Coordinates of C-alpha atoms in Angstrom, one line a residue:
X1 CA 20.1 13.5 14.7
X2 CA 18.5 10.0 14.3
X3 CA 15.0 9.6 15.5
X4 CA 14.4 6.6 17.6
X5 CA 12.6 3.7 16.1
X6 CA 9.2 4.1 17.4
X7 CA 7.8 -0.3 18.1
X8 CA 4.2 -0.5 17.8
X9 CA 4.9 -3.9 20.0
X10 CA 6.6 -4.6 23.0
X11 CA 9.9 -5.5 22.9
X12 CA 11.4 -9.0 23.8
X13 CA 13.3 -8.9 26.8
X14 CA 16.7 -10.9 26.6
X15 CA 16.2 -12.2 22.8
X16 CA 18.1 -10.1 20.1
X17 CA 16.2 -8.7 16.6
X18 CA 16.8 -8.9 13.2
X19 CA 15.9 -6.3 11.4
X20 CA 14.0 -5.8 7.8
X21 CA 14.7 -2.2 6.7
X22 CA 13.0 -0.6 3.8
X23 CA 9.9 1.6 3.6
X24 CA 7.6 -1.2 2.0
X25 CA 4.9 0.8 0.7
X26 CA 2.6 -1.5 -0.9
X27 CA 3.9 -4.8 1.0
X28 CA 4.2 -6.7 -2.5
X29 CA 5.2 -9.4 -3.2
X30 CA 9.0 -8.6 -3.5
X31 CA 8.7 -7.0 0.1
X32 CA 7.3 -10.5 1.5
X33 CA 10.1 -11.9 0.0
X34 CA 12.8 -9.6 2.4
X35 CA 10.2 -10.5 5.6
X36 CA 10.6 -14.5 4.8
X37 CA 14.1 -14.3 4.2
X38 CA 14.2 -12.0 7.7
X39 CA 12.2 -15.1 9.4
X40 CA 14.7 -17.5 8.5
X41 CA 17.0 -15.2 9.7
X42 CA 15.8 -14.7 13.0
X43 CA 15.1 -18.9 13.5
X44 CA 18.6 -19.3 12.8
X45 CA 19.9 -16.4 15.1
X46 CA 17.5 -17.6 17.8
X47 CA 16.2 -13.7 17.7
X48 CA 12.9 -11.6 17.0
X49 CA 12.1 -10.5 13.2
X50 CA 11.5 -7.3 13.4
X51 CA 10.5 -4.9 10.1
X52 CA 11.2 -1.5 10.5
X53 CA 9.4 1.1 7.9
X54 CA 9.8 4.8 7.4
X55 CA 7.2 7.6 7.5
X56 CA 6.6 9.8 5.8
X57 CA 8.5 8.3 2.3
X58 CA 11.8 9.9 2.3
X59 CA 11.0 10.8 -1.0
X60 CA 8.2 13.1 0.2
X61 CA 10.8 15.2 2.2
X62 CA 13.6 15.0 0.2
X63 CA 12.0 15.9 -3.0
X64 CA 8.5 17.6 -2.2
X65 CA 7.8 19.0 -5.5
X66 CA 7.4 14.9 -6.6
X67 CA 6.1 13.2 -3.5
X68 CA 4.8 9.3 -4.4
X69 CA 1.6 8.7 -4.2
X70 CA 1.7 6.6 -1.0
X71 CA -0.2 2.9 -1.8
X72 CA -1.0 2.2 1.7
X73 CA -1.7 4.2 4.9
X74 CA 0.8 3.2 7.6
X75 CA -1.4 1.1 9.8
X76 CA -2.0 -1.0 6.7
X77 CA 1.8 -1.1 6.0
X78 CA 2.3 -2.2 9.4
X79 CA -0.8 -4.8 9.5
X80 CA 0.4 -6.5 6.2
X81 CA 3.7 -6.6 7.7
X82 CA 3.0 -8.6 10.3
X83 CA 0.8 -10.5 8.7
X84 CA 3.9 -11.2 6.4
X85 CA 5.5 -12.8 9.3
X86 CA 7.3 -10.0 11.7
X87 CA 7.0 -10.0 14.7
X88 CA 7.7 -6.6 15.8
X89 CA 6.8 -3.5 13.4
X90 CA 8.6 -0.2 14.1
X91 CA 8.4 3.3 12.6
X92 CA 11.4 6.1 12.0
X93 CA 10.1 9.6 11.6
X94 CA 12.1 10.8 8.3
X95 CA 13.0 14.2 8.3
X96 CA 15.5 16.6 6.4
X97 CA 17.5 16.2 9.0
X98 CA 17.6 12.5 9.3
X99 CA 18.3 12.5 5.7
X100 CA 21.4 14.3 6.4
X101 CA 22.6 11.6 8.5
X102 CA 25.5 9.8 7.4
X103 CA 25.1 5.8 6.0
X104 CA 27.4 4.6 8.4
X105 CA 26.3 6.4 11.7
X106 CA 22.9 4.8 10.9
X107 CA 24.2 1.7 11.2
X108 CA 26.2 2.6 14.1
X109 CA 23.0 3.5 15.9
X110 CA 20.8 0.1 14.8
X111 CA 24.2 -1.7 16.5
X112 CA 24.3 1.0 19.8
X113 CA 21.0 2.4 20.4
X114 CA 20.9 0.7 23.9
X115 CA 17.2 -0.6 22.8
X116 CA 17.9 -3.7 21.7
X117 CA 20.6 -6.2 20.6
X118 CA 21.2 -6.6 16.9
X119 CA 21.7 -9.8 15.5
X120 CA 21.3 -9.3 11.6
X121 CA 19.8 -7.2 8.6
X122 CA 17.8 -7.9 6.0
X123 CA 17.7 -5.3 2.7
X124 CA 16.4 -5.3 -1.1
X125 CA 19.7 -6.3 -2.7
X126 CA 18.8 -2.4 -4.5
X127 CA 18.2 -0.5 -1.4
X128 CA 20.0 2.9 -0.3
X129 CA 20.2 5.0 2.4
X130 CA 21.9 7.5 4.4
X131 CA 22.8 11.4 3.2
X132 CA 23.1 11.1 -0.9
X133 CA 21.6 7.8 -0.8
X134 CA 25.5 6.6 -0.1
X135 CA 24.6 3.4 1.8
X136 CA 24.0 0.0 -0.2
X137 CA 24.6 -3.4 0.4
X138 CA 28.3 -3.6 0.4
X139 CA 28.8 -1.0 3.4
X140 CA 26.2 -3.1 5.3
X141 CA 27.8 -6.4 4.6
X142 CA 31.4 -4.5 5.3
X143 CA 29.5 -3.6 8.8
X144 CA 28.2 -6.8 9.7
X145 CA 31.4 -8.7 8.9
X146 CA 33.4 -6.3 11.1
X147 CA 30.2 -6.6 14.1
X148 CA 29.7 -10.6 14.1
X149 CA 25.7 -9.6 13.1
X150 CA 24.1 -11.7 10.1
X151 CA 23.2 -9.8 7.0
X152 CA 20.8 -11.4 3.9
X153 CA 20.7 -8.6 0.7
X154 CA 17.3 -10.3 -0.9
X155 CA 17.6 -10.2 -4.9
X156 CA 14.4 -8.7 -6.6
X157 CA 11.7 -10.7 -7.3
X158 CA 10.6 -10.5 -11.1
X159 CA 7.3 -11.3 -12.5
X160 CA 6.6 -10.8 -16.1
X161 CA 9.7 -9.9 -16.9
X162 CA 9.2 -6.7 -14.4
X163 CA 10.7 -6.3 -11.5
X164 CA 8.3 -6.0 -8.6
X165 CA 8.4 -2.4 -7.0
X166 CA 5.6 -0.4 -5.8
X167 CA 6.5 2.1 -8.6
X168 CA 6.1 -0.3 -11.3
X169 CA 2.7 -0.9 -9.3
X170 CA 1.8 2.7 -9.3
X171 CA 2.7 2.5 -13.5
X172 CA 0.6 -0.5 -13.9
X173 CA -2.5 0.7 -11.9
X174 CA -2.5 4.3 -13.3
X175 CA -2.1 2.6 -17.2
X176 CA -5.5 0.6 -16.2
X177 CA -3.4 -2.6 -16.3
X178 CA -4.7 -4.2 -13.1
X179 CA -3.9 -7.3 -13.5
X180 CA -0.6 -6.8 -13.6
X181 CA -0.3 -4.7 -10.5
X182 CA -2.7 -7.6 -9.0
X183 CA 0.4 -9.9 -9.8
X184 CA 3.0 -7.7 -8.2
X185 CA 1.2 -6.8 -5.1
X186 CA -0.5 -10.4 -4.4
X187 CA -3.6 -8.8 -4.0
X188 CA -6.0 -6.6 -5.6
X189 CA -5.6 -2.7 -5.9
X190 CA -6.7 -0.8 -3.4
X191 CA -7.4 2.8 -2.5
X192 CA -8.5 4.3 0.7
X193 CA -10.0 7.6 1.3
X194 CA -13.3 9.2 3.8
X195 CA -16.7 9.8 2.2
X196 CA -17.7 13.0 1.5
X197 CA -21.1 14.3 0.6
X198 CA -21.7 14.3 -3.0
X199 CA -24.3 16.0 -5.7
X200 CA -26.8 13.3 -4.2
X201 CA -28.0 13.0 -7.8
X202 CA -27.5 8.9 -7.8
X203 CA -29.8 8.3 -4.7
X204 CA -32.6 11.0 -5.6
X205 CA -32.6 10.0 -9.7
X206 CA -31.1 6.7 -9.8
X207 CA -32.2 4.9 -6.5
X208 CA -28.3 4.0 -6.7
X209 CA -26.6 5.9 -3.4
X210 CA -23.1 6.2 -3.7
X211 CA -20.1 6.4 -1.1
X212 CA -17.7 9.6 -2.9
X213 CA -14.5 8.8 -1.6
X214 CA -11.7 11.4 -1.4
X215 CA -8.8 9.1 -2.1
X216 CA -6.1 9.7 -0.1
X217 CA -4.4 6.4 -0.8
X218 CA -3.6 4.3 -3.7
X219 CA -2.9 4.9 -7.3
X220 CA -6.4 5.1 -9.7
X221 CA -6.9 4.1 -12.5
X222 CA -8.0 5.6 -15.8
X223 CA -11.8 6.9 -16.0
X224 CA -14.3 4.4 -16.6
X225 CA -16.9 1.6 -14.2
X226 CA -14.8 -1.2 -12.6
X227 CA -16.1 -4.0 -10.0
X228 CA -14.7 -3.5 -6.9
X229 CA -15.1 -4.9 -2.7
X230 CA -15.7 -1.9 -0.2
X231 CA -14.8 -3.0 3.4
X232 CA -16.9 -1.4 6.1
X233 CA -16.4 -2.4 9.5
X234 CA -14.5 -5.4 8.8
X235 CA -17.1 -6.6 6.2
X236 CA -16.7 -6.5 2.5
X237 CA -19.7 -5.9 -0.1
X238 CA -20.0 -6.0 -3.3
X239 CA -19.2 -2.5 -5.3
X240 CA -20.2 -0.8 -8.5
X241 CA -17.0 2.0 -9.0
X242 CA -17.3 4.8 -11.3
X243 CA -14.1 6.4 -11.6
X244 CA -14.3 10.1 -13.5
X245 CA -16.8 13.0 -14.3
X246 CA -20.2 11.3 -14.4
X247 CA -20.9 13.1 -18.2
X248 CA -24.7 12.3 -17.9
X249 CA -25.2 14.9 -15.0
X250 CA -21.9 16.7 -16.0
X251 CA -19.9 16.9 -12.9
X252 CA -16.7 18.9 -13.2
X253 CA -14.3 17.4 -11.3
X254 CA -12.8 13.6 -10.9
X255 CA -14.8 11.6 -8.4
X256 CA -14.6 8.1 -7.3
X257 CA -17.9 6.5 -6.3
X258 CA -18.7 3.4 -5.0
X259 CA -21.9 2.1 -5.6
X260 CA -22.5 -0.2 -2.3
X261 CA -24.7 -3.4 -2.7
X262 CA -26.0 -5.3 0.2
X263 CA -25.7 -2.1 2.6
X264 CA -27.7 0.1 4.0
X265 CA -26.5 3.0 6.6
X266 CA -24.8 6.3 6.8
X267 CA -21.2 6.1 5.3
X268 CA -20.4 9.7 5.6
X269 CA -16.8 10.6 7.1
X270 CA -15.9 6.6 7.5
X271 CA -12.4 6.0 5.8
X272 CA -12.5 2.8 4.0
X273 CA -10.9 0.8 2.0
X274 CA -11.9 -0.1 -1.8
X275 CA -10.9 -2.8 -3.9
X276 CA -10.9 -2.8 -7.6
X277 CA -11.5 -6.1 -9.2
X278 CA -11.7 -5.5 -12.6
X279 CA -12.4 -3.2 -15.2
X280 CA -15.8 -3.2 -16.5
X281 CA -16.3 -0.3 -19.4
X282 CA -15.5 3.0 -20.1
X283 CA -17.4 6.0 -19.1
X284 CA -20.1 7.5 -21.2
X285 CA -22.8 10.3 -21.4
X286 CA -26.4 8.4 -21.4
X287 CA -29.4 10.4 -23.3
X288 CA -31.3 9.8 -20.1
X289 CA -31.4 8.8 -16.2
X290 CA -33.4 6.0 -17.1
X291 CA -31.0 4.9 -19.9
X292 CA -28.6 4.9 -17.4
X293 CA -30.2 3.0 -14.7
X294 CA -30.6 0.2 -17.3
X295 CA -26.6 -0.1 -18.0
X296 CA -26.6 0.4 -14.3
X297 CA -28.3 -2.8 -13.5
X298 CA -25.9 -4.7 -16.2
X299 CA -22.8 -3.2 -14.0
X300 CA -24.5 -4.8 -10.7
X301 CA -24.6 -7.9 -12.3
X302 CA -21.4 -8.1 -13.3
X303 CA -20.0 -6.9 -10.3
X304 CA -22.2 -9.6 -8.4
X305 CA -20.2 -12.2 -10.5
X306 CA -16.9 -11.0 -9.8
X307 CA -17.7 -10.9 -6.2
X308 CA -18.6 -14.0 -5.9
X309 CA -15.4 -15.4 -7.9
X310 CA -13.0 -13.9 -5.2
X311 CA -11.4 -16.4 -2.6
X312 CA -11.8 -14.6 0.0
X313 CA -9.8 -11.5 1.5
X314 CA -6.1 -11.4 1.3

């Protein structure tokens, strides 16, 4: 059974859509490229761009012992997408059962649902779908010969020498190499994740309140202080991140915290979103709080500097 594409806008009555098929976790660079290609599409074709994502990663189903570590939460996958250029995002469920589905009766249904009119499709040159993964871009330009519908298989994009991917960005952020993953994604790293209560040890020793965020999106990186943006309510600050196991006060698990300047207020169960600018040092045990606090303010200041030499939000 195929679920139905579940539009988080309203569809265009009496224009036809192209469609931009993928599950664009991350929204790189390489997935902009499909979306601008899909735009010129749709202005020749006198029809809507339309990119259409799937959720959860049909990875995650079809292999749950080695889900991905998902980049973005879907909202944000939908937001950049649009921002991108579509017009229209839209959302299949994946299931096991969808996964069983054949290539070509998923095609079959994009041309018949009775939803909308298909003029064109727009795929990673690499993509594959359908039970076994059988689809690729010679049954879809097969299909779209035989329907009168436009069809544009985008090539890669390569950078570096890489080609862009949201698992090469995964490899690059968890290897510390942010930068690179910065390159790829057109932006910087992010994670996202709600704040928890923590040990309350930086506020009551350091005068340094943190925001401990249980990540629930995004890749980190290795252990160790980076400079970083934390958006709250729309607004981003400046941010001291310690990534790891705080040695000094000997904490025994992995924590990400996010030392907020410029704030004050309760953070506690907000979801945000963290930005990691760049990589300051690596973590260390200090022989006292107050040792601490003075490498501390040497962080701040750095992370001020960074701050200010970002253009702005992308």
């Amino acid at each position: 059974m195929i679920p139905i594409i579940n539009f988080n806008e309203m569809l265009p009555s009496g224009r036809p859509l192209v469609l931009g098929l993928g599950v664009f976790d991350g929204v790189h660079l390489g997935h902009r490229k499909i979306i601008s290609e899909l735009c010129a599409m749709a202005e020749r074709c006198q029809a809507v761009p339309a990119a259409v994502t799937f959720d959860p990663h049909p990875r995650a189903v079809l292999c749950p012992s080695d889900p991905p570590q998902m980049l973005l939460p879907l909202d944000e996958r939908c937001r950049l997408l649009r921002c991108a250029g579509a017009a229209l995002t839209g959302v299949i469920p994946f299931s096991s059962e969808f996964g069983s589905v054949k290539a070509e009766d998923f095609l079959d249904y994009l041309l018949n649902s009775g939803r909308f009119r298909l003029a064109g499709i727009c795929v990673g040159s690499r993509w594959r779908f359908g039970y076994h993964g059988a689809g690729n871009k010679e049954l879809i330009q097969q299909f779209a010969a035989e329907n009168n519908i436009e069809f544009i298989p985008c090539q890669e994009l390569v950078i570096n020498g890489e080609t862009v991917s949201s698992s090469a960005i995964r490899r690059s952020t968890a290897a510390g190499y942010l930068e690179h993953a910065r390159s790829m994604l057109g932006r910087p790293v992010r994670i996202f994740g709600k704040v928890q209560h923590g040990n309350k040890v930086a506020g009551a020793v350091l005068s340094a309140p943190t925001a401990n965020i249980d990540v629930e999106y995004g890749v980190l990186p290795p252990d160790g202080v980076y400079s970083g943006r934390l958006k709250i309510d729309g607004v981003m600050y400046p941010a001291a991140v310690n990534i790891g196991f705080s040695p000094t006060f000997q904490v025994n698990r992995r924590r990400v915290e996010a030392h907020v300047l410029d704030f004050s207020g309760s953070l506690y169960g907000k979801t945000l979103e963290l930005e990691l600018l760049h990589f300051l040092r690596k973590e260390k045990s200090f022989s006292s709080p107050e040792e601490l606090m003075q490498q501390i303010k040497q962080d701040i200041a750095r992370v001020r500097t960074d701050f200010a030499n970002e253009k702005g939000e992308q």
